[in-house]
PDB file of C-alpha atoms in Angstrom:
ATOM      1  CA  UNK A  11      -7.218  37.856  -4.077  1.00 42.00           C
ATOM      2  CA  UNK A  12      -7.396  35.637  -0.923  1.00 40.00           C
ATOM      3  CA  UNK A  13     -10.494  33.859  -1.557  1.00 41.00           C
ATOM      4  CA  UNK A  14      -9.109  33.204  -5.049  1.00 35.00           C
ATOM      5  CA  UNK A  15      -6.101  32.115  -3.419  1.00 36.00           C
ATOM      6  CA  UNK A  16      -7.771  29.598  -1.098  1.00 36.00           C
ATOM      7  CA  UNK A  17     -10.304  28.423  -3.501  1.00 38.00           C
ATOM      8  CA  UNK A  18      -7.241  27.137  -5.682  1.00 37.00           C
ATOM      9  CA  UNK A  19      -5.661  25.680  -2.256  1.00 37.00           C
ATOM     10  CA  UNK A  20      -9.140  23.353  -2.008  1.00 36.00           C
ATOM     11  CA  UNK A  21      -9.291  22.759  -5.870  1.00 39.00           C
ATOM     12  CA  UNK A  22      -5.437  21.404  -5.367  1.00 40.00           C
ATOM     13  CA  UNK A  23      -6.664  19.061  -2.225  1.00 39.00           C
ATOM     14  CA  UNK A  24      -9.316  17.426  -3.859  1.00 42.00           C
ATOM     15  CA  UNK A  25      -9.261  14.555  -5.439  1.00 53.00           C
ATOM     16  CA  UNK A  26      -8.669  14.539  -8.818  1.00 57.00           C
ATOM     17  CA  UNK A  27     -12.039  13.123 -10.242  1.00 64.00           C
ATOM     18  CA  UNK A  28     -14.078  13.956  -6.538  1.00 66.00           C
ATOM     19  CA  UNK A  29     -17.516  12.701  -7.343  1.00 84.00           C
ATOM     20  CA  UNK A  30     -17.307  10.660 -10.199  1.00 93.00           C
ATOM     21  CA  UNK A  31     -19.412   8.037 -10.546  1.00 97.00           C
ATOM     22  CA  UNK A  32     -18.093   4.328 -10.686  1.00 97.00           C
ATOM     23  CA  UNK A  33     -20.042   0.919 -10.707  1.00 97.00           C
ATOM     24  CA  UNK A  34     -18.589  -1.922  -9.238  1.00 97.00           C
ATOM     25  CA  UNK A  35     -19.732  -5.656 -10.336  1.00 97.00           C
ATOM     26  CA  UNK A  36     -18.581  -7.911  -7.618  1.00 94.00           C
ATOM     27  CA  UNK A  37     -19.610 -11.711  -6.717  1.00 90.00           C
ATOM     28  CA  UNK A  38     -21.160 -11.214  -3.050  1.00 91.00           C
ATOM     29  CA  UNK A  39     -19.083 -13.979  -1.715  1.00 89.00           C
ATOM     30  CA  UNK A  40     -15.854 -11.483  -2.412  1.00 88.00           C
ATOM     31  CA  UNK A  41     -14.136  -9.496   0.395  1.00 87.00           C
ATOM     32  CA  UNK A  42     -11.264  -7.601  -1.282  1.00 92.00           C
ATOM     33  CA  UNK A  43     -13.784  -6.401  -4.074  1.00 92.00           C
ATOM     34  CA  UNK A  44     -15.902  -4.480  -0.663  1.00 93.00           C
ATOM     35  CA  UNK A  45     -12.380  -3.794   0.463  1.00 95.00           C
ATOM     36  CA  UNK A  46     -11.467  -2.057  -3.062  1.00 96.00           C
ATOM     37  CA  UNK A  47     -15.146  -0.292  -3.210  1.00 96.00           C
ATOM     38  CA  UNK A  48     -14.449   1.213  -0.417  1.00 95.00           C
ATOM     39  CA  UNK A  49     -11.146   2.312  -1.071  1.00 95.00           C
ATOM     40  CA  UNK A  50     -12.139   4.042  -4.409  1.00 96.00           C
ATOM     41  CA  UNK A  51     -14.809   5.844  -2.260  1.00 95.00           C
ATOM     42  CA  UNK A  52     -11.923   6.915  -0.249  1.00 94.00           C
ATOM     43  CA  UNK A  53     -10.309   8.514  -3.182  1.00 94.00           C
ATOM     44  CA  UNK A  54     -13.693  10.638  -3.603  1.00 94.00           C
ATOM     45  CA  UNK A  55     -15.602   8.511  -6.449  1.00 96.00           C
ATOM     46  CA  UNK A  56     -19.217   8.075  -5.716  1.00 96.00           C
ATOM     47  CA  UNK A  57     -19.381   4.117  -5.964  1.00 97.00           C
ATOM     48  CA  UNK A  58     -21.709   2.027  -6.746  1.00 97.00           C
ATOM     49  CA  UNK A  59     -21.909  -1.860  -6.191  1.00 97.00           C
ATOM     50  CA  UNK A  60     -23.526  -4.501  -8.254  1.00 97.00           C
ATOM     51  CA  UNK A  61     -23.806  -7.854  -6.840  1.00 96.00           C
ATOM     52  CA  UNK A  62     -23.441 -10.113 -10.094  1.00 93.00           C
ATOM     53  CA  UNK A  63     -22.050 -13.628  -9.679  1.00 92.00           C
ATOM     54  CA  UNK A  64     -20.500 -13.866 -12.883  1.00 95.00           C
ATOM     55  CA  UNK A  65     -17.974 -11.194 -13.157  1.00 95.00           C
ATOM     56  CA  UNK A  66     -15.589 -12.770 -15.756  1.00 95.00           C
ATOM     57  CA  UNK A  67     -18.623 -12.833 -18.207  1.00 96.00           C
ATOM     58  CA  UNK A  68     -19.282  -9.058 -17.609  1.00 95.00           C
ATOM     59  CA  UNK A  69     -15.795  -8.541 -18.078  1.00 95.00           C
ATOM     60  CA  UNK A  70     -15.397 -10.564 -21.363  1.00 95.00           C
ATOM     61  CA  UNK A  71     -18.358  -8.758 -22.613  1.00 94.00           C
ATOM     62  CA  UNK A  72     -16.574  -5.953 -22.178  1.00 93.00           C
ATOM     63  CA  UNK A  73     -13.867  -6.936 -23.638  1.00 94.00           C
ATOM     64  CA  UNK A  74     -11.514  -8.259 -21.001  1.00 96.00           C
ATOM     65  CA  UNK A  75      -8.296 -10.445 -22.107  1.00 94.00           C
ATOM     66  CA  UNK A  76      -9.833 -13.781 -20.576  1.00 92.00           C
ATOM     67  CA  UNK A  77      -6.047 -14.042 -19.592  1.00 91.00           C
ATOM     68  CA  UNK A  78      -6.044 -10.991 -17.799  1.00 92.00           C
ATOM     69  CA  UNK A  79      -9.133 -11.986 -15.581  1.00 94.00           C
ATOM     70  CA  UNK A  80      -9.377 -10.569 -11.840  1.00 93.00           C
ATOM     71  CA  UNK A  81     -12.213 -11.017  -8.766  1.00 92.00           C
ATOM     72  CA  UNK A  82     -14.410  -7.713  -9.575  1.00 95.00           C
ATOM     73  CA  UNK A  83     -15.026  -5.228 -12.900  1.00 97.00           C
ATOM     74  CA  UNK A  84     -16.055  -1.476 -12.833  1.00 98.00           C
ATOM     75  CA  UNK A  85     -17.134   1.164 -15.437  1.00 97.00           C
ATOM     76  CA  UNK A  86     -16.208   4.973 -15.114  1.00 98.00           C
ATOM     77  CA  UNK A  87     -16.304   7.593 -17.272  1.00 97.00           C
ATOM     78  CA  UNK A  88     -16.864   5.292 -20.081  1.00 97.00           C
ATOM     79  CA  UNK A  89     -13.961   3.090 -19.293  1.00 97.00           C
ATOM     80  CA  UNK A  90     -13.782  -0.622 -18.092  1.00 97.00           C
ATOM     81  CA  UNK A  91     -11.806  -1.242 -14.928  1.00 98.00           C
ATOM     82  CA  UNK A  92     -10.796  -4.475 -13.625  1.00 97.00           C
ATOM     83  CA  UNK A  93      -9.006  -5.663 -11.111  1.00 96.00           C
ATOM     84  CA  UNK A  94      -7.543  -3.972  -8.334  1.00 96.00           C
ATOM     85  CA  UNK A  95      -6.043  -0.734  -9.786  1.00 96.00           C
ATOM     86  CA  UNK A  96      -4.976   2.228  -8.081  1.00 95.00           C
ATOM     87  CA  UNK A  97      -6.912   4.999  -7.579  1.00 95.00           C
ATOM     88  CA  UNK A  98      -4.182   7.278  -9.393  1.00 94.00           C
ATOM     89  CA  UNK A  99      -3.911   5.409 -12.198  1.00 96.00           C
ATOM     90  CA  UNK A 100      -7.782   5.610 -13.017  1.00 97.00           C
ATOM     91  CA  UNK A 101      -7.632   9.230 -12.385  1.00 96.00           C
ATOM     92  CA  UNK A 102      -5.125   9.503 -15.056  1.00 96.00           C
ATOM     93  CA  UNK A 103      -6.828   7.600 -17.698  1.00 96.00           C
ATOM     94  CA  UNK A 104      -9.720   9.829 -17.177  1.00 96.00           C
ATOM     95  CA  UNK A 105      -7.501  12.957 -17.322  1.00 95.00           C
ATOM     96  CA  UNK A 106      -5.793  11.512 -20.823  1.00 96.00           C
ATOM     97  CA  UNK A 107      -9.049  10.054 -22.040  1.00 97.00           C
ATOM     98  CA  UNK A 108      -7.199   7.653 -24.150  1.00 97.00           C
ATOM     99  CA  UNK A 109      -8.651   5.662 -27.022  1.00 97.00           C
ATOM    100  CA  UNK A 110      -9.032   2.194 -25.458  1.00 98.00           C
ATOM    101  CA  UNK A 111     -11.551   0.402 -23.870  1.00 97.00           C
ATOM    102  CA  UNK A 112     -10.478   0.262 -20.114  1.00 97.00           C
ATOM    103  CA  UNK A 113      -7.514  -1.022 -17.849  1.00 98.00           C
ATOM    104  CA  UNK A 114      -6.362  -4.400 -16.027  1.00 97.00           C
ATOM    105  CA  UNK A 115      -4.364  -5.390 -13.537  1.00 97.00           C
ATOM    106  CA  UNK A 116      -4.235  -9.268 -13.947  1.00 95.00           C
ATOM    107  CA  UNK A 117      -4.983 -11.336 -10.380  1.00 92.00           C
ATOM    108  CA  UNK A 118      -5.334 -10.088  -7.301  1.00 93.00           C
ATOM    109  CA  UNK A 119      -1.672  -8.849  -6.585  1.00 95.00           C
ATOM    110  CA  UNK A 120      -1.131  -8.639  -3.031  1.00 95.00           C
ATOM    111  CA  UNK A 121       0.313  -5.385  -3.007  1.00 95.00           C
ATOM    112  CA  UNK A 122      -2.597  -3.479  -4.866  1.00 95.00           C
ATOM    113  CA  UNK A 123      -5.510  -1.753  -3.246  1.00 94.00           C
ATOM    114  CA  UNK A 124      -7.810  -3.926  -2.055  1.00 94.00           C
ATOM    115  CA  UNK A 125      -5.520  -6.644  -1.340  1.00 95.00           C
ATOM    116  CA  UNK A 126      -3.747  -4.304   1.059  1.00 91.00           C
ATOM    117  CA  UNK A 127      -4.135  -1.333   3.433  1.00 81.00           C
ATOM    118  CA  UNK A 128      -2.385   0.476   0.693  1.00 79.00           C
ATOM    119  CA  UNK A 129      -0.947   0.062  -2.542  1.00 85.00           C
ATOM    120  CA  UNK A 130       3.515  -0.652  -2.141  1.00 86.00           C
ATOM    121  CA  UNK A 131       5.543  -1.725  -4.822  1.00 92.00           C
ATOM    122  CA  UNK A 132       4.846  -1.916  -8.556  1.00 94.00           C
ATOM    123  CA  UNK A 133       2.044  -2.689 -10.076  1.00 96.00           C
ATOM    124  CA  UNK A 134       1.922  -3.219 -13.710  1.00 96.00           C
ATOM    125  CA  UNK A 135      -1.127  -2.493 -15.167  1.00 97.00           C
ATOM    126  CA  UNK A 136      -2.762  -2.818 -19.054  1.00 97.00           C
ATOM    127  CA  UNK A 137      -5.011  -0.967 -21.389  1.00 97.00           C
ATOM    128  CA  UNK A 138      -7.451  -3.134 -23.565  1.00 97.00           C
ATOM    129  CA  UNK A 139      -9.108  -2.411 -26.233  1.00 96.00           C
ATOM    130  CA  UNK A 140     -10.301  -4.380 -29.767  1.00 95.00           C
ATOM    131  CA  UNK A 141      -6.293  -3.423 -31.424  1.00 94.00           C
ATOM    132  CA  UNK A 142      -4.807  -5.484 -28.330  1.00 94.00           C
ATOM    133  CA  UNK A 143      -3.327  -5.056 -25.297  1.00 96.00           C
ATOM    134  CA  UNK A 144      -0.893  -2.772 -24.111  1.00 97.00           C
ATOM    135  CA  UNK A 145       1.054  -1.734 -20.941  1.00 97.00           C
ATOM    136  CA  UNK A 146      -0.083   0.972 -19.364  1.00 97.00           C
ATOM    137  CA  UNK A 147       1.578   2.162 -16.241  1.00 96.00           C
ATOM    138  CA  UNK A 148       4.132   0.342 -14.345  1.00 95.00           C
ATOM    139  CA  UNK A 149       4.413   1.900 -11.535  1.00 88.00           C
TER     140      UNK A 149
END
C-alpha cells in the first residue's frame, strides 16, 4: 500500500502533460520566443525549436486570426499555439481535447510567460478554429 501510495504522490507532482512533445516556430532574431521555449520546457514538455522567419505565414496557414497575430507559433498534441500562453492553459486544452484548431493570446502581453519571469494578472486567451473565434480562458 505504500508504494501505491507514493507512486500516486509523484503522479500528482508531475506535470500534467510531462513529456509531451511541442514545436516551436520562432524568427531567430526573437528573444521572448527562447524565453517562452524555455519556459514550456520548464513545465515538462519536450520542446522543439524551428527557426522560420516568417511566423505569421505559418500561423495563417494554420489558421490564425491575422488579427490575433503574436512573435512565435507552436503545435502540440494536434493543436496550434500562438503567442505566449500559459503553460496551464495548454495543459487544459489537451486534457479537454476540444474541437478547435488551437489557442491565441493576441501580442506579446507583458504579463504572460515569456514576456515575464512569470505569468501575473489576466490573460485572456482564444480558441480558433474554421466556425470562428471564441474566448477561451480568462484567467
Amino acid at each position: 500500500m505504500k508504494k501505491f501510495t507514493l507512486a500516486l504522490a509523484f503522479l500528482a507532482a508531475s506535470p500534467a502533460f510531462a513529456g509531451e512533445a511541442i514545436t516551436v516556430y520562432r524568427d531567430p532574431s526573437c528573444g521572448c520566443c527562447s524565453a517562452w521555449a524555455d519556459y514550456m520546457g520548464q513545465k515538462g514538455y519536450d520542446v522543439t525549436i524551428i527557426e522560420e522567419r516568417d511566423v505569421a505565414a505559418r500561423a495563417i496557414a494554420a489558421g490564425v486570426p491575422e488579427r490575433g497575430l503574436s512573435c512565435h507559433h507552436a503545435e502540440v498534441g494536434g493543436y496550434g499555439i500562438h503567442g505566449h500562453i500559459p503553460a496551464e492553459i495548454i495543459d487544459r486544452v489537451l486534457a479537454e481535447r476540444p474541437a478547435i484548431s488551437g489557442l491565441v493570446l493576441p501580442g506579446m502581453p507583458q504579463n504572460s510567460p515569456g514576456m515575464a519571469p512569470d505569468k501575473y494578472g489576466t490573460l485572456k486567451v482564444y480558441s480558433y478554429a474554421p466556425t470562428g473565434v471564441a474566448v477561451y480562458s480568462n484567467e
